[in-house]
Coordinates of N, CA and C in Angstrom, one line a residue:
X1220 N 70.2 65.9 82.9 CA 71.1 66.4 83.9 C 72.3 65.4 84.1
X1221 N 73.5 65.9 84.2 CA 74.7 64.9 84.1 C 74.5 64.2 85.5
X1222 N 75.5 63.4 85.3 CA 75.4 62.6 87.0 C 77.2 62.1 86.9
X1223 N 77.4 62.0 88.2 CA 78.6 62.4 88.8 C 79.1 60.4 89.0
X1224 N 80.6 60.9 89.2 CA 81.3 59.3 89.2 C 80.1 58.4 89.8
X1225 N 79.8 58.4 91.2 CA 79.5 57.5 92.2 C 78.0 57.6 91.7
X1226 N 77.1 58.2 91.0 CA 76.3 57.6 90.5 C 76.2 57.1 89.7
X1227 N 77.3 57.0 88.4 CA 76.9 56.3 87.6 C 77.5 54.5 87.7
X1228 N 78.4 54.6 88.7 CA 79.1 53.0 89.2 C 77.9 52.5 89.8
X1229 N 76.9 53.2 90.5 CA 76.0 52.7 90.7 C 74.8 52.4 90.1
X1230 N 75.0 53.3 89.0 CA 74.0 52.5 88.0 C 74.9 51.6 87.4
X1231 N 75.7 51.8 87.0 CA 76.3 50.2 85.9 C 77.0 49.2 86.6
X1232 N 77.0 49.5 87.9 CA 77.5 48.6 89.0 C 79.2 48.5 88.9
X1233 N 79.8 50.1 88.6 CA 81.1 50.2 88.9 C 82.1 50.1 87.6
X1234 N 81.3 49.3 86.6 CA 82.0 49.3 85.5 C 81.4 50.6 83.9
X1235 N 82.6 50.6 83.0 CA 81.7 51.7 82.3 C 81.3 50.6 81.2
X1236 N 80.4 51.2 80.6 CA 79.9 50.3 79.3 C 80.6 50.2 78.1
X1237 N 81.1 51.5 77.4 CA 82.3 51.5 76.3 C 83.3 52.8 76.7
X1238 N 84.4 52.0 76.1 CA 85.6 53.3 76.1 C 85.4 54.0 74.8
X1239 N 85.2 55.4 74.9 CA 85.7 56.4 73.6 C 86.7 56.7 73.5
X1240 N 87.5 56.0 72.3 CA 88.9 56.5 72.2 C 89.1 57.1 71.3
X1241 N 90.2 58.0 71.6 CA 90.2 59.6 70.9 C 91.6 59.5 70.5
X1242 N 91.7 60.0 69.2 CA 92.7 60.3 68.5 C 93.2 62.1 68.4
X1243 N 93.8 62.4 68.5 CA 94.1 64.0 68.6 C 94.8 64.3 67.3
X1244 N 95.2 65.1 66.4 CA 95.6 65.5 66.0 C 96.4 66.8 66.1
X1245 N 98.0 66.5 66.4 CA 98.6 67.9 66.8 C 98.7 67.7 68.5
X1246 N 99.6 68.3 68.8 CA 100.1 68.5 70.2 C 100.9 69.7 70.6
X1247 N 100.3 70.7 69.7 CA 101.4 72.0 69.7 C 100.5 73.2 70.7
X1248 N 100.4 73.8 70.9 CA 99.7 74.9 72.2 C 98.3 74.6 72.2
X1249 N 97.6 74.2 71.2 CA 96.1 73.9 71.5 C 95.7 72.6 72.0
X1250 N 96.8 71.8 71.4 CA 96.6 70.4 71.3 C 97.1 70.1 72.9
X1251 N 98.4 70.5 73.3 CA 98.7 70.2 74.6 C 97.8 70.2 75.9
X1252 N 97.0 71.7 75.7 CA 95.6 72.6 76.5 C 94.4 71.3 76.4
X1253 N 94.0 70.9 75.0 CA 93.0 70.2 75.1 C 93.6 68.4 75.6
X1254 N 94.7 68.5 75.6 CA 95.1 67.1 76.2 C 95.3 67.2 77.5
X1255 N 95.7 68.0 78.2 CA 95.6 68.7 79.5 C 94.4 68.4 80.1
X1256 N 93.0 69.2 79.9 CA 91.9 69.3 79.9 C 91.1 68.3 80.2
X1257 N 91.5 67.6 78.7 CA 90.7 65.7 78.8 C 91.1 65.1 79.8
X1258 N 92.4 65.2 80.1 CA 93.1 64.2 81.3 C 92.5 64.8 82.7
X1259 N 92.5 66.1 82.6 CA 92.7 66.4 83.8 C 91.2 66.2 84.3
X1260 N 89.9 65.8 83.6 CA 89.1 66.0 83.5 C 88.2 65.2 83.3
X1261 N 89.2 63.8 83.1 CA 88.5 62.4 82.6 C 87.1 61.7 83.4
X1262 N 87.1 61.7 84.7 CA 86.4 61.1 85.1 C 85.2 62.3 85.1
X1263 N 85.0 63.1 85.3 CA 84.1 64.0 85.2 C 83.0 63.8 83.8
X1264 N 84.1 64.1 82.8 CA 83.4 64.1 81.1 C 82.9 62.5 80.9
X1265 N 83.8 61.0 81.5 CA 83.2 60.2 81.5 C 82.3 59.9 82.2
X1266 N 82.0 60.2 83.3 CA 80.1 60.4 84.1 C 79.1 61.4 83.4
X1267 N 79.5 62.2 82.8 CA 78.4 62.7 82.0 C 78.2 62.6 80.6
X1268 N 79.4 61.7 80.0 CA 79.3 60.8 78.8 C 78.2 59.6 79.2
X1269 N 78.3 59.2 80.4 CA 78.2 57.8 80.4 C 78.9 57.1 79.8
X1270 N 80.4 57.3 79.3 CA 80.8 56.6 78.5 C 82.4 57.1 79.3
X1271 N 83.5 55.9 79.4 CA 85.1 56.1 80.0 C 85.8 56.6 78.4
X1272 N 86.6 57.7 79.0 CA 86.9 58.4 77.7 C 88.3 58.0 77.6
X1273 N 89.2 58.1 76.3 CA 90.3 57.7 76.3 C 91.1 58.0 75.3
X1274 N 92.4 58.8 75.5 CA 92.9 59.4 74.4 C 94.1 58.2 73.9
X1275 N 93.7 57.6 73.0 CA 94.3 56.6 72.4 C 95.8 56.7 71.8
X1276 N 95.8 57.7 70.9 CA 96.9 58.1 69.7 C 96.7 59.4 69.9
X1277 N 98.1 60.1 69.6 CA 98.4 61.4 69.5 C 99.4 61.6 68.0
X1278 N 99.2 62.0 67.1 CA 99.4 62.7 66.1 C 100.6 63.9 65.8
X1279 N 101.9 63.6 66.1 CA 102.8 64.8 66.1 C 103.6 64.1 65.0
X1280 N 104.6 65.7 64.9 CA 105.4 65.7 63.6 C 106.8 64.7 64.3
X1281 N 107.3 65.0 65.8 CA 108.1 64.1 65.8 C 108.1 63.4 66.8
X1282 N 108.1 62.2 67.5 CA 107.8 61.4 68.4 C 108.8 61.5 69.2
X1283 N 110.4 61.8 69.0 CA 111.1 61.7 69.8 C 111.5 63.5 70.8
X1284 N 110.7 64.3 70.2 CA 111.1 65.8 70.5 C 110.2 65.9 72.0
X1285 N 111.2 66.7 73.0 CA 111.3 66.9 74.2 C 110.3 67.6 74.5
X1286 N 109.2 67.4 74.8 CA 107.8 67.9 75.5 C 107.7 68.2 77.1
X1287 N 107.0 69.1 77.3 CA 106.8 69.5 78.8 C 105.2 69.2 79.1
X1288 N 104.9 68.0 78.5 CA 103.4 67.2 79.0 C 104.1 66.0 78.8
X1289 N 103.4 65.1 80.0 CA 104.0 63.8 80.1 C 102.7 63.0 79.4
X1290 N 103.3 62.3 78.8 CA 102.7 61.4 77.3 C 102.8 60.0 77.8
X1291 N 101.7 58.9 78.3 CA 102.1 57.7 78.3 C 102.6 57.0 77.5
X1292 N 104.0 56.3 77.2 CA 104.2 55.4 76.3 C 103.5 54.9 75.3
X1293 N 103.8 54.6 73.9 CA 103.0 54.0 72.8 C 101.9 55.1 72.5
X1294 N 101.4 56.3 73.0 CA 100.6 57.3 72.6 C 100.7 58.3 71.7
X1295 N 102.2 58.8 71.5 CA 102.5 59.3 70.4 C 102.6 59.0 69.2
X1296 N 102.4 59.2 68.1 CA 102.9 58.8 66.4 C 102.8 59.9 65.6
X1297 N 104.2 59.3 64.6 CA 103.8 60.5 63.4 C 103.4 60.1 62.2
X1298 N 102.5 58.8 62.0 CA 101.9 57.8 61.4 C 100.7 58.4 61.6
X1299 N 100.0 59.1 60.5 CA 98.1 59.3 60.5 C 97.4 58.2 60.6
X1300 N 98.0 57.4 59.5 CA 97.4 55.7 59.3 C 97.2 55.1 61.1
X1301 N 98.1 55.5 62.1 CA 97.7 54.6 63.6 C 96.3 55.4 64.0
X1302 N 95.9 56.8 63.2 CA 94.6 56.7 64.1 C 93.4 56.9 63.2
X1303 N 93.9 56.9 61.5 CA 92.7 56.7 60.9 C 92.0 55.3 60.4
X1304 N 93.8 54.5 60.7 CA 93.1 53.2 60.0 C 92.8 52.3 61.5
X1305 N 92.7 52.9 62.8 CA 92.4 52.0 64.0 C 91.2 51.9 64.1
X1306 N 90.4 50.8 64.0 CA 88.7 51.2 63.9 C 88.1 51.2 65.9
X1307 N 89.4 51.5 66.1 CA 89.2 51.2 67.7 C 88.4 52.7 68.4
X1308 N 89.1 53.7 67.4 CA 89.5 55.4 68.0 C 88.6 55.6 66.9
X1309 N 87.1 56.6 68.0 CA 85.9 56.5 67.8 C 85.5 57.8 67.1
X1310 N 87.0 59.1 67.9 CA 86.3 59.9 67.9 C 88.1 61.0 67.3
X1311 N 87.7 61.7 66.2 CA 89.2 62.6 66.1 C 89.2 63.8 66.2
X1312 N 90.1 64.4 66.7 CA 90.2 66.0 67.3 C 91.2 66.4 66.2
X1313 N 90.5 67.3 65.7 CA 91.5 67.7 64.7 C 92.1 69.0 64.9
X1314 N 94.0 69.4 65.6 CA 93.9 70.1 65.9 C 95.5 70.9 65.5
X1315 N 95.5 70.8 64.2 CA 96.1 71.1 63.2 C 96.2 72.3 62.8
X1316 N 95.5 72.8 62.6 CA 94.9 74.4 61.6 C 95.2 73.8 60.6
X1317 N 95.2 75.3 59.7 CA 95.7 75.1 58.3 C 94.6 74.5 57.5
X1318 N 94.9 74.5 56.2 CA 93.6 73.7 55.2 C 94.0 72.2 55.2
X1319 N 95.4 72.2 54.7 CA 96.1 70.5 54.6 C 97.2 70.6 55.5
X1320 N 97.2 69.4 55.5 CA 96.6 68.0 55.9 C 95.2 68.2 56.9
X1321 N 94.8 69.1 57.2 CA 93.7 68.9 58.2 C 92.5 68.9 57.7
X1322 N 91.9 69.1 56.7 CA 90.6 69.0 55.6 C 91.0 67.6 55.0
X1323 N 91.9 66.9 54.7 CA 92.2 65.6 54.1 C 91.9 64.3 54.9
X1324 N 92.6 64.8 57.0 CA 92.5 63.9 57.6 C 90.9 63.8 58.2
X1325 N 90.5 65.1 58.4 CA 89.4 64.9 58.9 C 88.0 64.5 57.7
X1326 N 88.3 64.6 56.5 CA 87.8 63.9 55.6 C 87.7 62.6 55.6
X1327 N 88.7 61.9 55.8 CA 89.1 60.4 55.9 C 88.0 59.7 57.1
X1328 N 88.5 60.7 58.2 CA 87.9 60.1 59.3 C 86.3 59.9 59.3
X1329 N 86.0 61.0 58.7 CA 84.3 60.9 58.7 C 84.1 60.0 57.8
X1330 N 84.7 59.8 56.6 CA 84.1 58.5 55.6 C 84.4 56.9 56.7
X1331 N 85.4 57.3 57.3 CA 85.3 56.1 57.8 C 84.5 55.8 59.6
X1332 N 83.7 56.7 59.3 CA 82.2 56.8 60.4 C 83.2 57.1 62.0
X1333 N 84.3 57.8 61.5 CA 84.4 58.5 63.1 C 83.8 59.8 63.5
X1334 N 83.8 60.2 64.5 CA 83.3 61.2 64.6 C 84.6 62.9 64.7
X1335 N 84.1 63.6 64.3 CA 85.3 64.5 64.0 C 85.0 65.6 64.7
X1336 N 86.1 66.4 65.8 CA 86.0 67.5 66.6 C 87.0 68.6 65.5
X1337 N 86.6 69.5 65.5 CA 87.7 71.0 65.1 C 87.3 72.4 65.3
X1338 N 87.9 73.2 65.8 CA 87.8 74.5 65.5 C 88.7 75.1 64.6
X1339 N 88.4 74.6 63.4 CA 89.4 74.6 62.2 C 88.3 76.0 61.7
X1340 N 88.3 76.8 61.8 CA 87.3 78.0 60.5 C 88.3 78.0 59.3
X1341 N 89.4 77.5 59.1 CA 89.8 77.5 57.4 C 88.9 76.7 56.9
X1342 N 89.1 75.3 57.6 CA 88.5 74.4 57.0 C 87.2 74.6 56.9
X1343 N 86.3 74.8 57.7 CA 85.4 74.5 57.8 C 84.7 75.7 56.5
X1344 N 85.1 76.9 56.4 CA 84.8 78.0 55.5 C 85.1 77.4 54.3
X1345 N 85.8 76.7 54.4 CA 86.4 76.3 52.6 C 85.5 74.7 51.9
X1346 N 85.7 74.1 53.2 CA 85.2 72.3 52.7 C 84.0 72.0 53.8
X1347 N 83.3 73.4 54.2 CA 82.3 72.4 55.2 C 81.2 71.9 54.6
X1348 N 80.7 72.2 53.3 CA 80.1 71.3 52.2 C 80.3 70.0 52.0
X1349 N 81.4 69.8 51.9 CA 82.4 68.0 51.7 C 82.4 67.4 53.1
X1350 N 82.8 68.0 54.1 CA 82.3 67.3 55.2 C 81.1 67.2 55.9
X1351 N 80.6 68.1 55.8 CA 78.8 67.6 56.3 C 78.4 67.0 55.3
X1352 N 78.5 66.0 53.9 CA 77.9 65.4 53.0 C 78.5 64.0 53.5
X1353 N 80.1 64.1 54.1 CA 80.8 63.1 54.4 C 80.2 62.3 55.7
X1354 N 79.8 63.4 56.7 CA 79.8 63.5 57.8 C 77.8 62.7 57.7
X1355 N 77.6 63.1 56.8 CA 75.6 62.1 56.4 C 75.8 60.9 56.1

């Protein structure tokens, strides 16, 4: 059964035990909805994580282009390498479509023991053999 903010401060006595940090891939209508979501929604999903959740890196084509979601500083890049090679960012949302680059990054990531979110059905129809072998 999940348990709620003020229970779980009281079991860990206020502090959380690890941050999950999340790398997103993509910030275009799905990506914006699920970054919306997480934020909007953080302390909730981290009481029933038991774990403080945290979207680290965001993954767009251009860092400087005028968005109507406000983005904390240093959170955007158009650098894969800031969230495949961070061994910080635990967890990657891949939210891309398409076969490539989104079957290549979320390849990467699972060899390198992150854990990988998508509702990619290209991908997953085409390479989910290569990623659940990656993903063992």
């Amino acid at each position: 059964m999940p348990i709620n903010n003020e229970q779980y401060r009281a079991i860990t006595g206020g502090y959380w035990m690890k941050t999950l940090k999340i790398g997103l891939l993509g910030l275009g209508t799905v990506g914006s909805g699920v970054y919306r979501i997480l934020t909007m929604n953080e302390d909730r999903i981290s009481a029933n994580a038991g774990k403080k959740i945290e979207i680290s890196r965001i993954l767009v084509g251009n860092v400087e282009k005028k968005r109507d979601i406000d983005i904390p500083a240093g959170v955007l890049t158009d650098n894969i390498r800031d969230i495949l090679d961070d061994p910080e960012i635990d967890i990657v949302v891949e939210l891309l479509g398409g076969l490539h680059p989104a079957f290549d990054y979320m390849l990467e990531a699972l060899q390198k023991k992150k854990h990988v979110v998508t509702a990619n059905k290209a991908v997953i129809a085409n390479f989910g053999h290569e990623l659940a072998a990656a993903a063992a």
